[in-house]
GROMACS .gro file of C-alpha atoms in nm:
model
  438
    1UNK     CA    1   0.000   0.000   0.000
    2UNK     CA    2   0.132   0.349  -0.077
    3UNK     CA    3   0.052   0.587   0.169
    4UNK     CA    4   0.136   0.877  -0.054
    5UNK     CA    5  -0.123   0.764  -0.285
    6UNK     CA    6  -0.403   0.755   0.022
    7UNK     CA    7  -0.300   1.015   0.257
    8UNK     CA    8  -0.171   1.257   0.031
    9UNK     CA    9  -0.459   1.359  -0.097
   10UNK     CA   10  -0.534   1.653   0.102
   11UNK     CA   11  -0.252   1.832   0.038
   12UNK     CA   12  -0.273   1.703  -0.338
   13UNK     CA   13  -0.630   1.892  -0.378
   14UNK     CA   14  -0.522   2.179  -0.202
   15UNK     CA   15  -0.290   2.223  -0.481
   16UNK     CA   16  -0.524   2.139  -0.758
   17UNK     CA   17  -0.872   2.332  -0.696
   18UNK     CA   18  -0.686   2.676  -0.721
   19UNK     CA   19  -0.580   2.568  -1.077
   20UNK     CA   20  -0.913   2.403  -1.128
   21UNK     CA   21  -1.109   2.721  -1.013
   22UNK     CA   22  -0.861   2.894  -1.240
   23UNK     CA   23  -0.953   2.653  -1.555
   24UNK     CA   24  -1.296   2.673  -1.502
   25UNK     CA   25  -1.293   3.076  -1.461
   26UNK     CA   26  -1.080   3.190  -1.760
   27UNK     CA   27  -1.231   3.008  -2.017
   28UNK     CA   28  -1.601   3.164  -1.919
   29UNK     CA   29  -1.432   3.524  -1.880
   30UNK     CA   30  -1.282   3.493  -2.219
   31UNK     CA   31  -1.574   3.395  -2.395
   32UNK     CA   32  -1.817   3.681  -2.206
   33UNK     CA   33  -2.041   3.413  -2.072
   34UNK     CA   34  -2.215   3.416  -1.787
   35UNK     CA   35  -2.121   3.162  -1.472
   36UNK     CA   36  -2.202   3.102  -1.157
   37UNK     CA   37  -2.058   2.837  -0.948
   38UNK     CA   38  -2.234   2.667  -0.650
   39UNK     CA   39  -1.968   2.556  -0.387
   40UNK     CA   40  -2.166   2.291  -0.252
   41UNK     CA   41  -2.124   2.079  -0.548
   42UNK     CA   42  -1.781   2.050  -0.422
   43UNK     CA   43  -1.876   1.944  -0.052
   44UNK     CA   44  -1.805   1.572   0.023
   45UNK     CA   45  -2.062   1.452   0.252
   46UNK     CA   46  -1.978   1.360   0.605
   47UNK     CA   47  -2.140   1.004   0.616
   48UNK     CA   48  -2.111   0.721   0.428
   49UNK     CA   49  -2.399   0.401   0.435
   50UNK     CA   50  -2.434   0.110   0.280
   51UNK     CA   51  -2.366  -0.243   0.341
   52UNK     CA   52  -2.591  -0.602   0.203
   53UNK     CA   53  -2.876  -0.819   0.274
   54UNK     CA   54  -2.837  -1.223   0.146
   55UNK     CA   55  -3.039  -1.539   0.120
   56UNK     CA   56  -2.825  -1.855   0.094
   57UNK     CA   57  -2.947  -2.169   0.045
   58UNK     CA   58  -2.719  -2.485   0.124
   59UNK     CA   59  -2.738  -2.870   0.077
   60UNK     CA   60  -2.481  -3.045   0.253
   61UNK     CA   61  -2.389  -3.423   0.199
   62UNK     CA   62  -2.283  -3.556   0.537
   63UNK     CA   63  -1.943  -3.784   0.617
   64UNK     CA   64  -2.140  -4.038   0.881
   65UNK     CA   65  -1.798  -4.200   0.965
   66UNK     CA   66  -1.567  -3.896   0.953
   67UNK     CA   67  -1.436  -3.775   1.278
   68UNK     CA   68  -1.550  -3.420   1.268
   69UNK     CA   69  -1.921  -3.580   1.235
   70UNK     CA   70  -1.862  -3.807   1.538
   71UNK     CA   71  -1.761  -3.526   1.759
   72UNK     CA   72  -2.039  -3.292   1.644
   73UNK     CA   73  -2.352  -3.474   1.568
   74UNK     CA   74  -2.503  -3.742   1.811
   75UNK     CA   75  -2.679  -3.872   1.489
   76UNK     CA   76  -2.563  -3.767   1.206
   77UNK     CA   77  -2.795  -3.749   0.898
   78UNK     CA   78  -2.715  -3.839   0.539
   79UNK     CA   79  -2.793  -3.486   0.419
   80UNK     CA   80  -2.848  -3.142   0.557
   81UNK     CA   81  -2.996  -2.874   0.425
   82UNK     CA   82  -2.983  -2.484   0.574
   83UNK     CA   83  -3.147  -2.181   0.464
   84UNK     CA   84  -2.980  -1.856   0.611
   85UNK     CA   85  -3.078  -1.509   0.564
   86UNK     CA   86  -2.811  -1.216   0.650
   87UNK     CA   87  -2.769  -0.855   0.670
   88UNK     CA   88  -2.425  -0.622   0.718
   89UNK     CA   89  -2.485  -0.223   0.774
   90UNK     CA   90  -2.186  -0.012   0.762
   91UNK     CA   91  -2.149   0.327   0.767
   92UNK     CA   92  -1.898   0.664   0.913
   93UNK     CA   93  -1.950   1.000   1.003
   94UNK     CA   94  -1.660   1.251   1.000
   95UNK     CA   95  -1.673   1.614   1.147
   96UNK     CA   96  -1.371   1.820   1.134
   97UNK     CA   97  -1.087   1.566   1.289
   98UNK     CA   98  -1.314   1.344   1.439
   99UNK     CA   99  -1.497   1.046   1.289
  100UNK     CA  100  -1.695   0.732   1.433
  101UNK     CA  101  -1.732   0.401   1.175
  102UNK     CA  102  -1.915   0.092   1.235
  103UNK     CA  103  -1.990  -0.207   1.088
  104UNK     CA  104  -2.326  -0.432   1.242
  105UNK     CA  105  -2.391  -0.780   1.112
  106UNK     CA  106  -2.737  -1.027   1.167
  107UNK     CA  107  -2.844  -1.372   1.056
  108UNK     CA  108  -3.099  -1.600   1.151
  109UNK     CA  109  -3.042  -1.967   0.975
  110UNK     CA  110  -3.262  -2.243   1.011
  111UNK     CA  111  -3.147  -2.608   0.913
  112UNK     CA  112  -3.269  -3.006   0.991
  113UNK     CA  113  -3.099  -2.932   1.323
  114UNK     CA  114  -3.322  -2.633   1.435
  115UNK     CA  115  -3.264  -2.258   1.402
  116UNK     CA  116  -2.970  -2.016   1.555
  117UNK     CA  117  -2.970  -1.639   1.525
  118UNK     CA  118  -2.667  -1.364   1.592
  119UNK     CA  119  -2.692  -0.985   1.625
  120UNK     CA  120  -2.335  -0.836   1.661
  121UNK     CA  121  -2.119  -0.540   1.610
  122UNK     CA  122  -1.843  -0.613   1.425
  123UNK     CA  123  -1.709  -0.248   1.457
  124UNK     CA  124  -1.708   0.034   1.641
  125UNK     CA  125  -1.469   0.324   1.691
  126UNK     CA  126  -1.409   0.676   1.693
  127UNK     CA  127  -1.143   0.808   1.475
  128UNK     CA  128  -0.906   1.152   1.552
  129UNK     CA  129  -0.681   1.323   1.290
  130UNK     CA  130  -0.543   1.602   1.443
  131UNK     CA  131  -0.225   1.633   1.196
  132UNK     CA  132  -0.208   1.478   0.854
  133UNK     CA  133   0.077   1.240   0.990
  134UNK     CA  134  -0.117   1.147   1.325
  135UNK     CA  135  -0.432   0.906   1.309
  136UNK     CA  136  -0.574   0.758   1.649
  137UNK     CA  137  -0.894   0.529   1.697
  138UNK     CA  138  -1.112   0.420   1.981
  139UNK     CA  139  -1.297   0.096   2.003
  140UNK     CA  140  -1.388  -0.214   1.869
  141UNK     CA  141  -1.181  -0.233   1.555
  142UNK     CA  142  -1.134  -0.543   1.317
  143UNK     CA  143  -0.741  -0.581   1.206
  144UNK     CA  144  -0.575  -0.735   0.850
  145UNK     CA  145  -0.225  -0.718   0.930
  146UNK     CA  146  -0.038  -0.979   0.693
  147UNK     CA  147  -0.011  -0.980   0.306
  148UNK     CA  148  -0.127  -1.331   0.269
  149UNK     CA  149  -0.479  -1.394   0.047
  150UNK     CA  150  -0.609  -1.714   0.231
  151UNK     CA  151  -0.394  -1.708   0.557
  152UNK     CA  152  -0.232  -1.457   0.793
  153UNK     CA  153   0.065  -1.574   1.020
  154UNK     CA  154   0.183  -1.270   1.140
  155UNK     CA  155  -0.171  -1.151   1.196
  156UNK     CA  156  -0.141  -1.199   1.568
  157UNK     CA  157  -0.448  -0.952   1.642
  158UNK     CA  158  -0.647  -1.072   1.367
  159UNK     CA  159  -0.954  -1.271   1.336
  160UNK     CA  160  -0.872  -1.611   1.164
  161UNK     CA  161  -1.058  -1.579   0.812
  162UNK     CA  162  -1.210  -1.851   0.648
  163UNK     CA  163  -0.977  -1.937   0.336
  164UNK     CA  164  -1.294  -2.034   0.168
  165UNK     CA  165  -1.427  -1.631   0.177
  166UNK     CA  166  -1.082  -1.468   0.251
  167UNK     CA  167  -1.271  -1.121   0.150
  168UNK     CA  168  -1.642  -1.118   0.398
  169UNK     CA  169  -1.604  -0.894   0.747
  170UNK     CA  170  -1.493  -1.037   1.068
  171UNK     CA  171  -1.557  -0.905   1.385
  172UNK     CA  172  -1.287  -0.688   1.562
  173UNK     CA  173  -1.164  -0.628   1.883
  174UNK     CA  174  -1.221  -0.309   2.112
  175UNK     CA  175  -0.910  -0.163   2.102
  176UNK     CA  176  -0.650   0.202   2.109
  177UNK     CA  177  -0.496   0.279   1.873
  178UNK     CA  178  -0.234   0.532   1.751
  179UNK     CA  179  -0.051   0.599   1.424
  180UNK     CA  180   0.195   0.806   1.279
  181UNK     CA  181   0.275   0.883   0.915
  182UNK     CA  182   0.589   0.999   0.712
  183UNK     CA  183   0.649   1.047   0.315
  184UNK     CA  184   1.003   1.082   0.175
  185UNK     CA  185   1.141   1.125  -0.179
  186UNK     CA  186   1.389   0.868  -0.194
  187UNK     CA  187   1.433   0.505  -0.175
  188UNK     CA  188   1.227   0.541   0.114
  189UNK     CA  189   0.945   0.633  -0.015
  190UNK     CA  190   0.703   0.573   0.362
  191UNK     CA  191   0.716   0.539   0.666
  192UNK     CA  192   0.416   0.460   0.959
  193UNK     CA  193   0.433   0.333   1.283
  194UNK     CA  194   0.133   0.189   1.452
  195UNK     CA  195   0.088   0.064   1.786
  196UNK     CA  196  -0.226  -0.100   1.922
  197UNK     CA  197  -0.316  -0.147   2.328
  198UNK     CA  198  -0.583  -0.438   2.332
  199UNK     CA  199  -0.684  -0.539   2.710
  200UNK     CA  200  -0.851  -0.836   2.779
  201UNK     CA  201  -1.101  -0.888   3.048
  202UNK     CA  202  -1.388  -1.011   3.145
  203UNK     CA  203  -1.663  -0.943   2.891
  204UNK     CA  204  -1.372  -0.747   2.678
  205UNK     CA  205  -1.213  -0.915   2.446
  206UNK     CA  206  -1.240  -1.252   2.627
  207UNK     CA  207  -1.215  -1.483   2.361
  208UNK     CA  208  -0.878  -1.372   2.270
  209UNK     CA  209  -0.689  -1.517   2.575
  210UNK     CA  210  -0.620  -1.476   2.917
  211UNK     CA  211  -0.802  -1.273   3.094
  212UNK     CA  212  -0.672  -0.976   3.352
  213UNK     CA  213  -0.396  -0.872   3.071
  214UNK     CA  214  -0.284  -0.555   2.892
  215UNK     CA  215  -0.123  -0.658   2.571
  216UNK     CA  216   0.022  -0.453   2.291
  217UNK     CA  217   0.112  -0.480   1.933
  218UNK     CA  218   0.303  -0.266   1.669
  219UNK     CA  219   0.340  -0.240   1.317
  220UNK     CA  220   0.631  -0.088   1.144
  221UNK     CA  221   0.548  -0.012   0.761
  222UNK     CA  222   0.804   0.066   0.499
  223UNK     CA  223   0.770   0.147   0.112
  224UNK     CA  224   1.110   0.078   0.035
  225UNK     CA  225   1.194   0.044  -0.337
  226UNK     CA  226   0.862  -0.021  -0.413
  227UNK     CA  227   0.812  -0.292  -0.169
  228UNK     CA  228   0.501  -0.297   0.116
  229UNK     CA  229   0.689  -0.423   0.461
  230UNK     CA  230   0.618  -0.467   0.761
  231UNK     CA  231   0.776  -0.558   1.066
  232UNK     CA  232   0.518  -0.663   1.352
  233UNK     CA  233   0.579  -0.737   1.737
  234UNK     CA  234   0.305  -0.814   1.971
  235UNK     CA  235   0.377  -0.882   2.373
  236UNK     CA  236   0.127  -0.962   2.666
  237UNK     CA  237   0.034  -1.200   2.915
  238UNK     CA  238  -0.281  -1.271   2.727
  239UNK     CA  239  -0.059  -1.478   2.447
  240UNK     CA  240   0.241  -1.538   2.417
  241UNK     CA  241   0.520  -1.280   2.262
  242UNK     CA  242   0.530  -1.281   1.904
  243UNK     CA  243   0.744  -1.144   1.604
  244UNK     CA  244   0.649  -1.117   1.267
  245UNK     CA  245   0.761  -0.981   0.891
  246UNK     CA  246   0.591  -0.925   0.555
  247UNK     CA  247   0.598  -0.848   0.256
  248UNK     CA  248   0.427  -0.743  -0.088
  249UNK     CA  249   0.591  -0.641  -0.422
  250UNK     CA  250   0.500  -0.598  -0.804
  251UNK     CA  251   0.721  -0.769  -1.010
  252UNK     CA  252   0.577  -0.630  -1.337
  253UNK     CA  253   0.189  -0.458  -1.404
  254UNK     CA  254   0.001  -0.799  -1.336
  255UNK     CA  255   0.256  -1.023  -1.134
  256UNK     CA  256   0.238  -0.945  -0.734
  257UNK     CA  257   0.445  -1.156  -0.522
  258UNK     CA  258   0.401  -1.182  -0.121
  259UNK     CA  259   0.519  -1.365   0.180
  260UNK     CA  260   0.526  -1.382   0.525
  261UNK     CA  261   0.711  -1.527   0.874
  262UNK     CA  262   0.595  -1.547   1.170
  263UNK     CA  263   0.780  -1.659   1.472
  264UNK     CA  264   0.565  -1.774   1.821
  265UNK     CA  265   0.734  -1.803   2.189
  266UNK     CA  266   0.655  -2.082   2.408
  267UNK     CA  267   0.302  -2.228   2.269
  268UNK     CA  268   0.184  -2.558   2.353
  269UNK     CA  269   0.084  -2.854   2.152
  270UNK     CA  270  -0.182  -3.095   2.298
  271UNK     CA  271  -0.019  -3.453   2.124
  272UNK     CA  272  -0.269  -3.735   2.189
  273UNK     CA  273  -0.078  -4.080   2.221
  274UNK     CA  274  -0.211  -4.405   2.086
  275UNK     CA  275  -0.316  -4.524   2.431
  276UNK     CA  276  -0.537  -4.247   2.438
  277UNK     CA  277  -0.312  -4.042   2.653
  278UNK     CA  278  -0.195  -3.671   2.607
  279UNK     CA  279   0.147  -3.477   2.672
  280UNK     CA  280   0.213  -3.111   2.613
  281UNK     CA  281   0.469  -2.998   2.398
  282UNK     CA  282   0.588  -2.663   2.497
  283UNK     CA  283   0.820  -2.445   2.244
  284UNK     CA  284   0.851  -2.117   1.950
  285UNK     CA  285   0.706  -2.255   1.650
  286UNK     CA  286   0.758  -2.100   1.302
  287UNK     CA  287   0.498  -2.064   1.031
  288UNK     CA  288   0.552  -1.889   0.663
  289UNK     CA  289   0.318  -1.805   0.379
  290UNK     CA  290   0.465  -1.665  -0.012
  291UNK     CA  291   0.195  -1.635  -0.289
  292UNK     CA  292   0.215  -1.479  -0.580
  293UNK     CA  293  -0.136  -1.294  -0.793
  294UNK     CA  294  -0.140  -1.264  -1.151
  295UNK     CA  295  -0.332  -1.145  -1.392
  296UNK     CA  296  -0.355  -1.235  -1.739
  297UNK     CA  297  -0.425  -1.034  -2.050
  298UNK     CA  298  -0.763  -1.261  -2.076
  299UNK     CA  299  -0.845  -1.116  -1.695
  300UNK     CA  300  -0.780  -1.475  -1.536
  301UNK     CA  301  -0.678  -1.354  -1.220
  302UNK     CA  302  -0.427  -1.630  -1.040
  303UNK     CA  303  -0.395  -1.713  -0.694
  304UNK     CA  304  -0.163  -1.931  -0.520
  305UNK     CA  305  -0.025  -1.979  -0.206
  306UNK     CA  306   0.220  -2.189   0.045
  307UNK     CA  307   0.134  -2.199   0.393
  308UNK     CA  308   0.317  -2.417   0.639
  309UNK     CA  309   0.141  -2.431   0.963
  310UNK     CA  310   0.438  -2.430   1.216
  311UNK     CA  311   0.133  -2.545   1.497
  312UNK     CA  312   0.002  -2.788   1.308
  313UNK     CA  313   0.022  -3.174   1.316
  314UNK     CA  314   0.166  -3.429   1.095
  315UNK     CA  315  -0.020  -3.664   0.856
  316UNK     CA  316   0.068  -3.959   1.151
  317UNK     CA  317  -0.048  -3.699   1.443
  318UNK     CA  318  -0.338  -3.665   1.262
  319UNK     CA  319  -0.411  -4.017   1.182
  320UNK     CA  320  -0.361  -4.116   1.591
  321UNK     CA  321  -0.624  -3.867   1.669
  322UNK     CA  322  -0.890  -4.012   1.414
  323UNK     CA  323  -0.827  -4.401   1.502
  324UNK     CA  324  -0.929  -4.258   1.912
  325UNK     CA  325  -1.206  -4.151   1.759
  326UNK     CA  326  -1.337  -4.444   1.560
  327UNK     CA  327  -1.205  -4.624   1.882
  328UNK     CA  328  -1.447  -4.422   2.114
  329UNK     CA  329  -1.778  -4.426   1.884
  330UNK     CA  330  -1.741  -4.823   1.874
  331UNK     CA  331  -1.689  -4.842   2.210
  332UNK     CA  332  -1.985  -4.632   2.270
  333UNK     CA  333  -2.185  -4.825   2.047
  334UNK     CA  334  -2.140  -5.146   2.206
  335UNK     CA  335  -2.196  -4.964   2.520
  336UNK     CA  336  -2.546  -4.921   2.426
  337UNK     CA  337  -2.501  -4.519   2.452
  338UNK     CA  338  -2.543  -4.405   2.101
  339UNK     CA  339  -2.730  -4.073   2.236
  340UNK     CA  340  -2.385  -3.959   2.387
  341UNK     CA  341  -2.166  -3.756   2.236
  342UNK     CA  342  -1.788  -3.928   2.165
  343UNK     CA  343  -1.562  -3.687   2.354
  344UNK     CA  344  -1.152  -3.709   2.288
  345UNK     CA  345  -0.953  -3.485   2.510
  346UNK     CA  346  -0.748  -3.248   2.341
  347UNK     CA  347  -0.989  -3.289   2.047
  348UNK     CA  348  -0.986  -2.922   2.026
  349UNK     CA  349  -0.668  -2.834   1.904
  350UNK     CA  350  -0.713  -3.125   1.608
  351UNK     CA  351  -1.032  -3.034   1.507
  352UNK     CA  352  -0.955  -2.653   1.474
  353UNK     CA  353  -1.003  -2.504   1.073
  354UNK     CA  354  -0.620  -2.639   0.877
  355UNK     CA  355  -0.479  -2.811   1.174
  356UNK     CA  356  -0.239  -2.942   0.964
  357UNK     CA  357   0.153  -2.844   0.927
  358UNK     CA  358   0.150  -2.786   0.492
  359UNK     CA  359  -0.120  -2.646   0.262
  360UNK     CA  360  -0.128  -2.527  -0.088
  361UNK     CA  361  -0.396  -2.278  -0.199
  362UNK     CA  362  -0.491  -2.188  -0.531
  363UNK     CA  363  -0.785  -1.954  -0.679
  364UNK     CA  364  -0.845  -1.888  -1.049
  365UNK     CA  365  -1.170  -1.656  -1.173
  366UNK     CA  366  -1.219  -1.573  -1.550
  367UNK     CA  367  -1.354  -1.261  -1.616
  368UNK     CA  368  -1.643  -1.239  -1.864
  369UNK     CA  369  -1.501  -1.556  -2.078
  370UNK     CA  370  -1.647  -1.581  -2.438
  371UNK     CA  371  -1.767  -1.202  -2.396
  372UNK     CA  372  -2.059  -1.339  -2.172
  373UNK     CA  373  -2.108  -0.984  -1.967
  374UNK     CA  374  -2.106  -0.988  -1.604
  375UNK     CA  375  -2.047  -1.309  -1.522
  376UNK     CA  376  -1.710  -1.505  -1.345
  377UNK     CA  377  -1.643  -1.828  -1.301
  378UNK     CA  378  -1.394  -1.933  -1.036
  379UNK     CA  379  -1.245  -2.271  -0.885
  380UNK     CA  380  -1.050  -2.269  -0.566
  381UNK     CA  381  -0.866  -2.564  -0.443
  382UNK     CA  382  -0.690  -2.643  -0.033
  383UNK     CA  383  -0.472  -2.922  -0.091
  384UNK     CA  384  -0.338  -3.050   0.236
  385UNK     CA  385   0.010  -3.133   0.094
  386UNK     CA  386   0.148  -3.418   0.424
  387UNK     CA  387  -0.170  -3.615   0.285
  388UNK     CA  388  -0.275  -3.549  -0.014
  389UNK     CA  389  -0.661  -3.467   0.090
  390UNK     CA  390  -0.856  -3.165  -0.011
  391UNK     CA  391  -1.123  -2.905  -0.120
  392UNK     CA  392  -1.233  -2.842  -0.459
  393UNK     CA  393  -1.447  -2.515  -0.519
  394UNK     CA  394  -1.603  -2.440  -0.854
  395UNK     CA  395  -1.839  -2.123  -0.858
  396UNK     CA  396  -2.009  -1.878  -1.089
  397UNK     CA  397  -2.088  -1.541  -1.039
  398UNK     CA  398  -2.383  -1.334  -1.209
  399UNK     CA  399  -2.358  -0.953  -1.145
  400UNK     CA  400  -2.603  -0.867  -1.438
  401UNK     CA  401  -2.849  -0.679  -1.242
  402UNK     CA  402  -2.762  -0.372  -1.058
  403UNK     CA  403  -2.631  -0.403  -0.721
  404UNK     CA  404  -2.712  -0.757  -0.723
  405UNK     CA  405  -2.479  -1.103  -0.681
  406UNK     CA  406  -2.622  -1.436  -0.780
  407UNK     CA  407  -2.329  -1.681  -0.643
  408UNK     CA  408  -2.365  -2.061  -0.705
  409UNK     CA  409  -2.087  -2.278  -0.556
  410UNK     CA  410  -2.035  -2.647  -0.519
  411UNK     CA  411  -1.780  -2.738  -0.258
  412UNK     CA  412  -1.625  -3.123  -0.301
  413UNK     CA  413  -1.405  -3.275  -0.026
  414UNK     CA  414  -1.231  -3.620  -0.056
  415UNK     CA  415  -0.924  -3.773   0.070
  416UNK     CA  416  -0.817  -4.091   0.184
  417UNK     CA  417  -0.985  -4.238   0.593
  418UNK     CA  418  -0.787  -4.075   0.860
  419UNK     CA  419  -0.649  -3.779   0.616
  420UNK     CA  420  -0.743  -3.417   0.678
  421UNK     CA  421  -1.024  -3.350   0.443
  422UNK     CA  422  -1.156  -3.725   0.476
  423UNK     CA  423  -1.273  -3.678   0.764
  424UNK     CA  424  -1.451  -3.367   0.788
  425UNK     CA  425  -1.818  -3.370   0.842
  426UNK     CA  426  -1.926  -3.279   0.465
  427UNK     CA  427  -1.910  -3.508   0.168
  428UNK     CA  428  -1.974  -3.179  -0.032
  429UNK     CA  429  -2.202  -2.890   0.004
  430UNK     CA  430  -2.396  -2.703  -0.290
  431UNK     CA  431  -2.447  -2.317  -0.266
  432UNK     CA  432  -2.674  -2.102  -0.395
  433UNK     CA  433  -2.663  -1.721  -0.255
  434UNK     CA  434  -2.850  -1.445  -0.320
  435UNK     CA  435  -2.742  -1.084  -0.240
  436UNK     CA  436  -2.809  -0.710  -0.312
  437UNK     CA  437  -2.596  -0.416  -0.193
  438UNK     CA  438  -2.715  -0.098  -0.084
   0.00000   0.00000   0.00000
């Protein structure tokens, strides 16, 4: 990102609309005409709305066996189908140096299982500027640190996104925040600091981590030679300390190329044993993302990414934990106590989204092929590379009508008993959403 580009534009139009004001006047004086010019033409409004409502409809094929199913559903059906209605409102209001933005999001879903319902604020905060180079914000706050498409490493205060819809809104967390800018003419072409105070306590911020903490995080950007880095640090009591770097560059017009590193102090790793037993391993990890986006000169846009999960588990790891699972739902069906739920301790940490240690991701969408106007098809593929399993997306999207987005999508996921994707609780799923922004 080039903060010359974004934040330079004040003093950019303040050096424009006198020569505009001047090529608008001397033309009119020239010619004798008569002119009158209304100011408020030229007022940008203080507010901004919009935002979406949806309807998606889903049909999911359900894994009976997989391990994922076992732990979730006391009795599993063959199919599931969901219908799910949702709505996002965003908006911001700016007055002099101050400004407040927010971002509210609904659904209410009903399914074979019954109905659920959610009402939250995603964000929340007040905004000052009181210089050009100084920005500060108040309150709840979603962050996107990392230049990774499907995953984040060095994202430490981020919400996890779902690789599957990298680009929807995820909630933030209530936060202070304080930045400060700087341009230069030389190889350095920015510079912005950015440091973040996120406390955690009961009721605030809880699901991050420990409660009863201060914690802090910084972000030190650089546009150096044309390359977006960033150096992140974050350190609290809430997590553990962690250091992070990034990067983004443009190798020609349509080739980007990104990465990042992330390195994690003293985390633990639940490892279940084949007796059913657990130990902790305690220790820094290490996990890296580099991707590269392209774009053709037939607008297929291309990409792919490497992530290795430095807290993940290994294709064996992974296999112990599903064999104490098929262990525990036989036992509990000769037991006679099929309404129970099989419970694994530790289960958590295997079942979590890409628990995995290496994954390959890969996106192509085709602009308007065969000069068929507005529409895109797209596949995206997760390979788990340790064991071969994975997810295979193909989708089309219709933006014909204004303001509208017909998405259809058709989600396959197969691998081998015991591998990542094999045992997750859908077969497949079909897609079909429906939504109009406002």
């Amino acid at each position: 990102m080039n903060f010359a580009d974004s934040r330079g534009y004040p003093r950019l139009l303040s050096l424009l609309f006198p020569g505009l004001l001047i090529g608008i006047f001397v033309p009119c004086i020239a010619s004798g005409e008569d002119f009158s010019l209304e100011l408020t033409e030229f007022e940008k409004k203080p507010y901004t709305l919009g935002g979406f409502a949806e309807i998606k409809w889903e049909r999911m094929n359900i894994r009976e066996e997989g391990s994922t199913t076992l732990l979730n559903l006391h009795d599993p059906p063959s199919t599931l189908n969901r219908l799910t209605t949702s709505m996002q409102f965003k908006g911001s209001y700016t007055k002099w140096i101050a400004g407040f933005n927010w971002l509210a999001a609904g659904y209410a879903r009903q399914d074979d299982l019954g109905w659920a319902d959610s009402l939250d604020l995603y964000e929340g905060y007040l905004t000052l500027h009181p210089r050009p180079a100084i920005n500060g914000a108040l309150g709840k706050k979603a962050y996107t640190w990392g230049k990774g498409y499907a995953w984040n490493p060095v994202g430490f205060i981020n919400r996890t996104k779902d690789p599957n819809n990298p680009e929807e809104a995820l909630e933030g967390y209530a936060t202070a925040e304080a930045e400060w800018i700087k341009s230069f003419s030389g190889a350095l072409q920015n510079i912005a600091f950015t440091s973040v105070v996120l406390p955690v306590e009961r009721n605030l911020n809880e699901d991050f981590g420990a409660e009863g903490h201060v914690n802090l995080a910084a972000k030190l950007y650089l546009l150096y030679f044309d390359t977006d880095v960033d150096f992140i640090v974050y350190t609290g009591e809430s997590r553990t300390d962690r250091f992070g770097f990034d990067f983004s560059r443009n190798i020609t017009t349509n080739f980007e190329m990104h990465g990042e590193i992330a390195y994690l102090t003293d985390i633990d790793r639940p490892i279940l044993q084949q007796d059913g037993g657990i130990s902790v391993e305690t220790g820094d990890i290490t996990s890296a993302l580099v991707g590269i986006r392209h774009l053709s000169s037939q607008d297929l846009t291309s990409i792919v990414e490497y992530y290795y999960n430095g807290d993940g588990y290994s294709a064996k790891e992974m296999s112990i934990f599903h064999d104490l699972v098929d262990d525990a739902a036989a036992q509990r069906t000769n037991a006679g106590d099929d309404d129970l739920p099989v419970t694994i301790s530790g289960s958590r940490s295997y079942t979590r989204p890409y628990a995995g240690e290496n994954y390959l991701y890969a996106r192509f969408s085709l602009k308007e092929p065969f000069d068929i106007l507005y529409f895109t098809p797209a596949m995206t593929t997760i390979i788990n590379l340790d064991d071969d399993s994975f997810s295979l997306t193909p989708e089309l999207i219709y933006t014909g009508y204004t303001n509208w987005e017909l998405r259809l999508r058709y989600a396959i996921l197969e691998g081998d008993p015991g591998s990542d994707f094999g045992e997750k609780q859908n077969r497949s799923r079909l897609e079909l959403r429906l939504r109009y922004f406002f």
